[in-house]
Every structure is written in C-alpha cells, then in structure tokens.
CSV table of C-alpha atoms in Angstrom, one decimal:
chain,number,residue,atom,x,y,z
H,1,MET,CA,9.7,-9.2,28.8
H,2,GLN,CA,10.0,-8.1,25.9
H,3,ALA,CA,12.7,-6.3,23.2
H,4,LYS,CA,11.0,-3.1,22.3
H,5,THR,CA,10.3,-2.1,19.0
H,6,PRO,CA,13.6,-0.3,17.7
H,7,LYS,CA,13.3,3.1,16.2
H,8,PHE,CA,12.0,3.2,12.5
H,9,ASN,CA,10.9,5.3,10.2
H,10,VAL,CA,8.0,4.9,7.6
H,11,VAL,CA,7.6,6.2,3.8
H,12,ILE,CA,4.8,6.9,2.2
H,13,VAL,CA,5.0,8.1,-2.0
H,14,GLY,CA,3.7,11.6,-2.3
H,15,GLN,CA,3.0,12.9,-6.5
H,16,ASN,CA,1.3,16.4,-7.9
H,17,ASN,CA,-1.9,13.8,-8.1
H,18,ARG,CA,-4.6,12.3,-5.3
H,19,LEU,CA,-2.2,10.9,-3.7
H,20,GLN,CA,-0.3,14.7,-2.4
H,21,TYR,CA,-3.9,15.4,0.0
H,22,GLU,CA,-3.6,11.8,0.9
H,23,ALA,CA,0.9,12.5,2.2
H,24,LEU,CA,-1.1,15.4,3.7
H,25,LEU,CA,-3.8,13.2,5.4
H,26,PHE,CA,-1.5,10.6,6.2
H,27,ALA,CA,0.5,12.5,8.0
H,28,ALA,CA,-1.5,14.2,9.5
H,29,SER,CA,-3.0,10.7,10.6
H,30,LEU,CA,-0.4,9.0,12.0
H,31,ARG,CA,0.6,12.9,14.1
H,32,HIS,CA,-3.5,12.2,16.0
H,33,SER,CA,-3.6,8.6,16.3
H,34,SER,CA,0.1,8.6,17.3
H,35,PRO,CA,1.4,11.8,19.5
H,36,ASP,CA,5.0,10.1,20.6
H,37,PHE,CA,6.4,8.6,16.6
H,38,ALA,CA,10.0,9.0,17.2
H,39,GLY,CA,11.5,7.7,14.0
H,40,ARG,CA,11.2,9.9,11.0
H,41,LEU,CA,8.3,9.9,8.0
H,42,PHE,CA,9.4,10.7,4.8
H,43,VAL,CA,6.9,11.3,1.8
H,44,ALA,CA,9.0,10.4,-1.6
H,45,SER,CA,8.4,12.4,-4.4
H,46,PRO,CA,9.8,11.6,-7.8
H,47,ASN,CA,12.0,14.2,-9.8
H,48,SER,CA,11.1,15.4,-13.3
H,49,GLY,CA,13.2,13.1,-16.4
H,50,PRO,CA,12.9,10.6,-19.1
H,51,ARG,CA,10.3,8.1,-17.8
H,52,TRP,CA,7.6,11.2,-16.6
H,53,SER,CA,5.8,13.5,-20.1
H,54,GLN,CA,5.4,16.0,-17.1
H,55,ASP,CA,7.2,16.8,-14.1
H,56,PRO,CA,5.7,14.5,-11.0
H,57,GLY,CA,6.9,15.5,-8.2
H,58,LEU,CA,5.0,17.6,-5.2
H,59,GLN,CA,5.1,21.4,-6.0
H,60,ASN,CA,2.3,22.2,-4.4
H,61,GLU,CA,3.7,25.3,-2.3
H,62,ASP,CA,0.3,25.2,0.2
H,63,VAL,CA,0.5,20.9,0.8
H,64,LEU,CA,3.9,20.9,1.2
H,65,LYS,CA,3.8,24.5,4.2
H,66,ALA,CA,1.9,22.0,5.7
H,67,LEU,CA,3.6,18.3,4.8
H,68,LYS,CA,6.5,20.8,6.8
H,69,GLN,CA,3.9,21.8,9.9
H,70,LEU,CA,3.6,18.1,10.2
H,71,ASP,CA,7.3,17.2,10.8
H,72,ALA,CA,7.2,15.5,7.4
H,73,GLU,CA,10.1,15.2,5.0
H,74,VAL,CA,9.8,15.8,1.6
H,75,LEU,CA,12.2,13.0,-0.3
H,76,PRO,CA,13.2,13.7,-3.6
H,77,PHE,CA,14.1,10.2,-5.6
H,78,ASP,CA,14.7,9.3,-9.2
H,79,ASN,CA,12.7,7.0,-11.7
H,80,LEU,CA,15.4,5.1,-13.4
H,81,VAL,CA,13.1,1.7,-14.0
H,82,PHE,CA,9.7,2.8,-13.4
H,83,GLY,CA,7.7,5.9,-13.9
H,84,GLU,CA,5.0,6.7,-15.5
H,85,SER,CA,4.6,3.2,-18.0
H,86,TYR,CA,4.2,1.7,-14.2
H,87,PRO,CA,3.5,4.2,-11.8
H,88,ASN,CA,3.8,1.3,-8.5
H,89,GLY,CA,7.1,1.2,-9.1
H,90,ASN,CA,7.2,4.2,-7.5
H,91,LYS,CA,7.0,2.3,-3.8
H,92,ILE,CA,10.3,0.1,-4.7
H,93,GLU,CA,12.8,2.6,-6.7
H,94,ALA,CA,12.1,5.3,-3.2
H,95,LEU,CA,13.3,2.6,-1.6
H,96,LEU,CA,16.5,3.0,-2.4
H,97,ALA,CA,17.0,7.5,-1.2
H,98,LEU,CA,16.0,6.3,1.9
H,99,PRO,CA,18.6,6.7,4.9
H,100,GLU,CA,20.6,3.1,4.5
H,101,GLY,CA,20.6,0.6,7.6
H,102,GLU,CA,17.8,2.1,9.0
H,103,PRO,CA,14.9,0.0,9.6
H,104,PHE,CA,11.9,1.7,7.7
H,105,VAL,CA,7.8,0.8,6.9
H,106,PHE,CA,6.2,1.3,4.0
H,107,PHE,CA,2.3,2.5,3.3
H,108,ASP,CA,0.3,3.4,0.3
H,109,SER,CA,-0.6,6.6,1.0
H,110,ASP,CA,-4.1,6.4,0.9
H,111,THR,CA,-3.5,4.5,4.7
H,112,LEU,CA,-5.0,6.2,7.5
H,113,ILE,CA,-3.2,5.8,11.1
H,114,ILE,CA,-5.5,5.0,13.6
H,115,GLY,CA,-4.3,3.7,16.3
H,116,ASP,CA,-0.9,4.8,18.1
H,117,LEU,CA,1.8,2.8,15.2
H,118,ASN,CA,4.9,2.7,18.2
H,119,SER,CA,2.6,-0.9,19.9
H,120,VAL,CA,3.2,-3.0,16.5
H,121,ALA,CA,6.0,-5.4,17.9
H,122,PHE,CA,7.9,-5.4,14.2
H,123,ASP,CA,10.4,-7.6,13.7
H,124,PHE,CA,12.0,-5.7,11.4
H,125,ASP,CA,15.0,-9.2,10.7
H,126,ARG,CA,11.7,-10.7,9.6
H,127,PRO,CA,9.2,-9.2,7.1
H,128,SER,CA,6.2,-9.3,5.0
H,129,ALA,CA,3.6,-7.6,4.3
H,130,SER,CA,-0.2,-6.6,4.0
H,131,GLN,CA,-2.4,-9.9,5.1
H,132,LYS,CA,-5.8,-7.9,3.6
H,133,VAL,CA,-5.5,-9.4,-0.5
H,134,GLU,CA,-7.9,-10.9,-2.8
H,135,GLY,CA,-5.9,-13.5,-5.1
H,136,THR,CA,-5.8,-11.0,-8.0
H,137,TRP,CA,-2.0,-12.9,-9.9
H,138,PRO,CA,-2.6,-15.4,-11.4
H,139,ARG,CA,-4.8,-16.5,-13.2
H,140,PRO,CA,-3.9,-20.0,-14.7
H,141,THR,CA,-4.9,-20.0,-18.5
H,142,LEU,CA,-6.7,-23.5,-19.4
H,143,TYR,CA,-4.3,-24.7,-20.8
H,144,GLY,CA,-2.0,-24.2,-18.1
H,145,PRO,CA,0.1,-23.9,-15.7
H,146,GLY,CA,-1.8,-23.7,-13.2
H,147,PHE,CA,-1.0,-21.7,-9.5
H,148,ASP,CA,2.0,-24.6,-8.8
H,149,GLY,CA,3.9,-24.0,-11.7
H,150,ILE,CA,4.1,-20.1,-12.5
H,151,TRP,CA,4.6,-19.7,-8.5
H,152,GLY,CA,7.5,-22.2,-8.4
H,153,ALA,CA,8.9,-20.8,-11.3
H,154,LEU,CA,9.3,-18.2,-10.0
H,155,TYR,CA,10.4,-19.9,-7.1
H,156,ARG,CA,13.7,-21.3,-9.2
H,157,ARG,CA,14.3,-18.1,-11.3
H,158,PHE,CA,15.4,-16.6,-7.8
H,159,GLY,CA,16.9,-19.6,-6.8
H,160,LEU,CA,14.4,-19.4,-3.9
H,161,ASP,CA,13.4,-22.6,-2.3
H,162,PHE,CA,9.9,-23.1,-2.9
H,163,ASP,CA,8.1,-25.5,-1.0
H,164,SER,CA,9.0,-23.6,2.5
H,165,SER,CA,6.2,-20.6,1.3
H,166,LEU,CA,3.6,-22.8,1.3
H,167,ASP,CA,0.5,-23.1,2.9
H,168,ARG,CA,0.4,-26.8,3.4
H,169,SER,CA,-3.0,-25.8,4.8
H,170,GLN,CA,-4.5,-24.9,1.7
H,171,PRO,CA,-6.1,-26.6,-1.4
H,172,HIS,CA,-3.2,-27.0,-4.0
H,173,ASP,CA,-3.4,-25.0,-7.3
H,174,TYR,CA,-5.6,-23.2,-4.4
H,175,TRP,CA,-3.7,-18.7,-4.5
H,176,ARG,CA,-3.8,-18.6,-0.4
H,177,ARG,CA,-2.0,-21.6,-1.1
H,178,TYR,CA,0.9,-19.2,-2.4
H,179,LEU,CA,3.3,-16.4,-0.7
H,180,TYR,CA,1.1,-13.3,-1.5
H,181,PHE,CA,0.4,-10.0,0.2
H,182,ASN,CA,-0.9,-7.0,-0.5
H,183,ALA,CA,1.6,-4.3,-1.4
H,184,GLY,CA,0.2,-1.9,0.8
H,185,PHE,CA,2.6,-2.0,3.9
H,186,PHE,CA,6.0,-3.8,4.4
H,187,TYR,CA,9.0,-3.6,6.2
H,188,TYR,CA,12.6,-4.5,6.8
H,189,ARG,CA,15.8,-3.5,8.3
H,190,CYS,CA,17.2,-1.6,5.4
H,191,PRO,CA,15.6,0.1,2.6
H,192,LYS,CA,18.9,0.0,0.8
H,193,GLU,CA,19.1,-4.2,0.7
H,194,PHE,CA,14.9,-4.8,0.5
H,195,GLY,CA,15.0,-2.0,-2.3
H,196,GLU,CA,17.5,-2.8,-4.0
H,197,ARG,CA,16.2,-6.9,-4.4
H,198,TYR,CA,12.8,-5.9,-4.9
H,199,LEU,CA,14.2,-3.3,-7.8
H,200,GLU,CA,16.0,-6.9,-9.5
H,201,TYR,CA,13.1,-8.5,-8.7
H,202,ALA,CA,10.0,-6.6,-11.4
H,203,ARG,CA,12.3,-5.2,-13.3
H,204,THR,CA,13.6,-9.4,-14.4
H,205,ILE,CA,9.7,-10.0,-13.9
H,206,ARG,CA,9.0,-7.3,-16.2
H,207,ASP,CA,11.7,-7.7,-18.7
H,208,GLU,CA,13.1,-11.4,-18.9
H,209,ASP,CA,10.9,-14.4,-21.4
H,210,ILE,CA,9.5,-16.8,-19.1
H,211,PRO,CA,7.5,-19.4,-20.3
H,212,GLU,CA,5.5,-20.0,-17.1
H,213,MET,CA,3.9,-16.5,-17.3
H,214,ALA,CA,2.6,-16.7,-20.7
H,215,GLY,CA,-0.2,-15.6,-20.4
H,216,GLN,CA,0.3,-13.7,-17.3
H,217,THR,CA,-1.3,-10.0,-17.5
H,218,LEU,CA,2.0,-8.1,-15.3
H,219,THR,CA,-0.1,-4.0,-15.1
H,220,PRO,CA,-1.1,-3.3,-12.3
H,221,TRP,CA,0.3,-6.7,-10.1
H,222,LEU,CA,3.8,-6.4,-11.1
H,223,ASP,CA,5.1,-5.2,-7.4
H,224,GLN,CA,2.9,-8.0,-5.9
H,225,ILE,CA,3.7,-10.5,-8.4
H,226,ALA,CA,7.6,-9.6,-6.7
H,227,LEU,CA,7.0,-8.4,-3.0
H,228,PRO,CA,6.3,-11.3,-1.7
H,229,LEU,CA,10.3,-13.6,-3.5
H,230,VAL,CA,12.2,-10.6,-1.6
H,231,ILE,CA,10.2,-11.6,1.3
H,232,HIS,CA,10.3,-14.7,1.6
H,233,SER,CA,14.5,-14.2,0.5
H,234,LEU,CA,14.8,-11.8,3.5
H,235,GLY,CA,13.9,-14.7,6.3
H,236,GLY,CA,10.3,-13.5,6.0
H,237,GLY,CA,7.2,-14.7,5.5
H,238,ARG,CA,3.3,-14.7,6.5
H,239,ASP,CA,3.4,-15.2,10.3
H,240,THR,CA,5.8,-12.5,11.4
H,241,LEU,CA,3.5,-10.0,12.9
H,242,PRO,CA,0.7,-9.3,15.7
H,243,GLN,CA,-2.6,-9.7,13.7
H,244,GLY,CA,-4.7,-7.4,13.9
H,245,LEU,CA,-2.7,-4.2,14.4
H,246,LEU,CA,-2.4,-2.6,11.0
H,247,ASP,CA,-5.4,-2.8,8.7
H,248,GLY,CA,-6.6,-3.2,12.0
H,249,SER,CA,-6.9,-1.2,15.1
H,250,VAL,CA,-4.0,0.5,13.7
H,251,SER,CA,-3.9,1.5,10.2
H,252,CYS,CA,-6.5,1.3,7.7
H,253,HIS,CA,-6.1,0.9,3.5
H,254,TYR,CA,-9.3,2.0,2.8
H,255,ARG,CA,-8.1,3.3,-0.7
H,256,LEU,CA,-11.1,5.5,-2.2
H,257,PHE,CA,-13.3,7.5,0.4
H,258,PRO,CA,-16.7,6.2,-1.3
H,259,LEU,CA,-15.2,3.3,0.0
H,260,LEU,CA,-14.0,4.2,3.5
H,261,TYR,CA,-17.4,5.7,4.4
H,262,ALA,CA,-19.7,3.1,2.8
H,263,ARG,CA,-17.2,0.2,4.5
H,264,GLU,CA,-14.9,0.9,7.8
H,265,SER,CA,-15.5,1.2,10.9
H,266,ASP,CA,-17.0,4.4,12.8
H,267,HIS,CA,-13.7,4.9,14.8
H,268,VAL,CA,-11.4,5.0,11.1
H,269,VAL,CA,-14.8,7.6,10.4
H,270,GLU,CA,-13.9,10.0,13.6
H,271,VAL,CA,-9.8,9.6,13.2
H,272,LEU,CA,-10.7,11.2,9.1
H,273,GLU,CA,-12.9,14.5,10.5
H,274,THR,CA,-11.4,14.7,13.2
H,275,VAL,CA,-7.6,14.9,11.6
H,276,VAL,CA,-9.4,17.3,8.2
H,277,ALA,CA,-11.3,19.5,10.9
H,278,PRO,CA,-8.3,21.8,11.5
H,279,ASN,CA,-8.4,25.1,9.1
H,280,LYS,CA,-4.8,25.4,8.3
H,281,ILE,CA,-5.2,21.2,6.6
H,282,LYS,CA,-8.8,21.7,5.7
H,283,LYS,CA,-7.9,24.3,3.9
H,284,VAL,CA,-5.3,22.4,1.1
H,285,LEU,CA,-7.8,19.5,1.2
H,286,LYS,CA,-10.9,21.3,0.1
H,287,GLY,CA,-8.3,21.3,-3.1
H,288,TYR,CA,-9.3,17.4,-4.2
H,289,GLU,CA,-13.2,17.1,-4.9
H,290,PRO,CA,-13.6,13.5,-3.0
H,291,ILE,CA,-12.7,15.3,0.3
H,292,ARG,CA,-14.2,18.2,-0.5
H,293,LYS,CA,-17.3,17.0,-0.7
H,294,LEU,CA,-17.0,14.1,1.4
H,295,VAL,CA,-15.5,14.9,4.2
H,296,ILE,CA,-15.9,18.1,4.2
H,297,GLN,CA,-19.4,18.6,3.5
H,298,ARG,CA,-20.3,15.2,4.5
H,299,LYS,CA,-22.2,14.3,1.8
H,300,GLY,CA,-20.0,10.5,3.1
H,301,HIS,CA,-22.2,9.6,6.2
H,302,LYS,CA,-25.0,9.7,2.7
H,303,ILE,CA,-22.9,6.6,1.6
H,304,ARG,CA,-22.7,5.1,5.0
H,305,GLN,CA,-26.7,5.6,5.3
H,306,MET,CA,-26.7,2.6,2.4
H,307,PHE,CA,-24.7,0.2,3.7
H,308,ASP,CA,-24.6,-2.6,7.2
H,309,ARG,CA,-21.1,-2.9,8.0
H,310,ASP,CA,-22.2,-5.5,9.5
H,311,ASN,CA,-23.8,-7.5,7.0
H,312,LEU,CA,-22.4,-5.9,3.7
H,313,PRO,CA,-22.2,-7.1,-0.1
H,314,GLN,CA,-19.5,-9.5,-0.2
H,315,ARG,CA,-18.3,-8.2,-3.5
H,316,GLU,CA,-17.2,-4.8,-4.0
H,317,GLN,CA,-17.7,-4.5,-7.3
H,318,VAL,CA,-21.8,-4.4,-5.5
H,319,ILE,CA,-20.8,-1.3,-3.3
H,320,ARG,CA,-19.1,0.8,-6.6
H,321,ASN,CA,-22.9,0.3,-8.8
H,322,ARG,CA,-25.1,1.2,-5.5
H,323,ILE,CA,-23.1,4.2,-4.4
H,324,LYS,CA,-22.4,5.2,-8.8
H,325,THR,CA,-26.7,5.1,-8.3
H,326,SER,CA,-25.9,8.0,-5.8
H,327,GLY,CA,-24.1,10.0,-7.5
H,328,LEU,CA,-21.8,9.9,-4.1
H,329,TRP,CA,-18.9,8.1,-6.2
H,330,MET,CA,-15.6,10.0,-6.7
H,331,ARG,CA,-12.4,9.6,-7.2
C-alpha cells in the first residue's frame, strides 16, 4: 500500500500588477478543483523597500477580500537580494517567509489547478520541478565552452557531482542531457532549507566571475540556472514525480491567456470559465483586461477557432503572430 502524501502548503506570488489577478484565479481554481486540499495556501507578497522604486505589495482591497474568502493567506516577505531588478527572484526570497519544516509546493501564479492536487504523490525528500521546458539556457558561443563545460563549471563551483546529474541517453552537448527545469513549480520538505540554498546559488551565479559563464545571459534565466543545482544538491532529480499530473491532468501553466485559448484542452477552458463565473470573483477579475475581454466577454473563443489543437504550429512565435494579426493579443 502506497504511503499517504503528507499535508503540504502551496505558495504563489502576488504583486500589485497582473500577478494579483493571476493569484486570485489560481486560488479560485484550487478551491474548485481540489476542494479537499488540507494545506495552507499562501500568496507571498513583497514588502516595499529599497530594492523597489514603488510599493510592489498587494494593495487592491477587492483582490485582498476575494483572496480571504478563498482562505488564501497573504504572506509578506522582504527582498534583501533581488527585487525590481530581477522580479523572478521573488520565488526564491518568498520561501524564507514560509513555515519552516513544513513541506511546500511552489507554483508560478500563471497556473490553474484543474484536478485534485491531493492525487499527486509528492516525495518531499526528493525535490523536482517542471519538465515542461525548452532549451533556453545556456547558449554556447562560437569559441566555447559548450553545454558540458558551462554546466560542469557550475556543478564544480558548488561542490556537486556533475556526472550523476547527466541523462546519458541524450547526446553530448545536447541540452536535454543536462538537468534543466522550468521553475513554474518545484517542491521540497522544508522551504527554509530549499530557499537558503536557492538564494545562495542564485546570488553566487549572479555576482561571481565564473570564467565558463562569459558571454552567457542571466536574465531572465537565473532562477532556472540555479534551480537544477539546488534540486541535485538536495537529492532530487528528473524522475521523482509521476508523469502526466502536474503540467498535465492536475495543473496547467498557461502563462498568457491568448496562449491558453490557443493551445490548452477543453477541460482547461471549462475550469477557467467556471471559476471566473461567480459574481464575487468576476467583479474583481474584470479589472484585468485580458480576463475581461478574453474570458468574461468570451473573445478567447475566437482565438480558439483559429487553431487545431491536434496540429498546432511547432513554434510558439507562429501562434503569437497569428493571434496578433487578429487583434486579440493582450497580456
């Protein structure tokens, strides 16, 4: 008999921008699709401080009220390292504000829960992250080093065993050979332990002169560069999570609403439109133009009619361009 997954917390980031609406939509989808979820839902919100030119925290009273009605807890945190210069760093620094020693799952705010989150057999001792990823980093230069040299240098810098991280079924210097994740979700048994290491690795990669990194762009990829190193150092890897659940039947990292309508399943669209429908949610979410026009006013279905989801263009840019030509691209 399989051991029962321990109770865990969920954390997303909410800010005084589009993320506040995405966070509210995430919370509504979690309560709709996983009504028996017994953990706490945290919406981590950065405090105002010297690393921000304006207050980034959640301030919209209607959003705050709606989150409270969905039993979401706003969790303030401080940016001591990142901030406005690298907002993706919020997902790193927010972990340090979570309850220590309690298992957590982080999701990007532009995610919908579309199935029972309790059905996911997380092994919180062996962390992992989203494999819905493309080979965005590194981009080896003409005169080297290649993937092997760049990733190998990072593993050596942190005293990690590089060889055991490799997928030897993939060719040398092909990006899939190397441990690389989308940071759209990740999990572990303790947010403090994970967060401190994540912060240390990300800051070191940003600030130190690592010769093999010359010519490599860190923005916006820094969180995804450090993440596999953290996961490997904590005993995790590629294959610690059953496939087909997260980024599958349980969660959908849609990223942008035009792309959701172009690419995602009928079930994803049904969940989206169902959770937006209650007036107490709809009246708040209509403050965000893409939701108001594409979801509430149903213009997203015009996008949907433009694509065959069984035969989508291979390149996302082709999808984007077709939507832009129709005048329905918005973010």
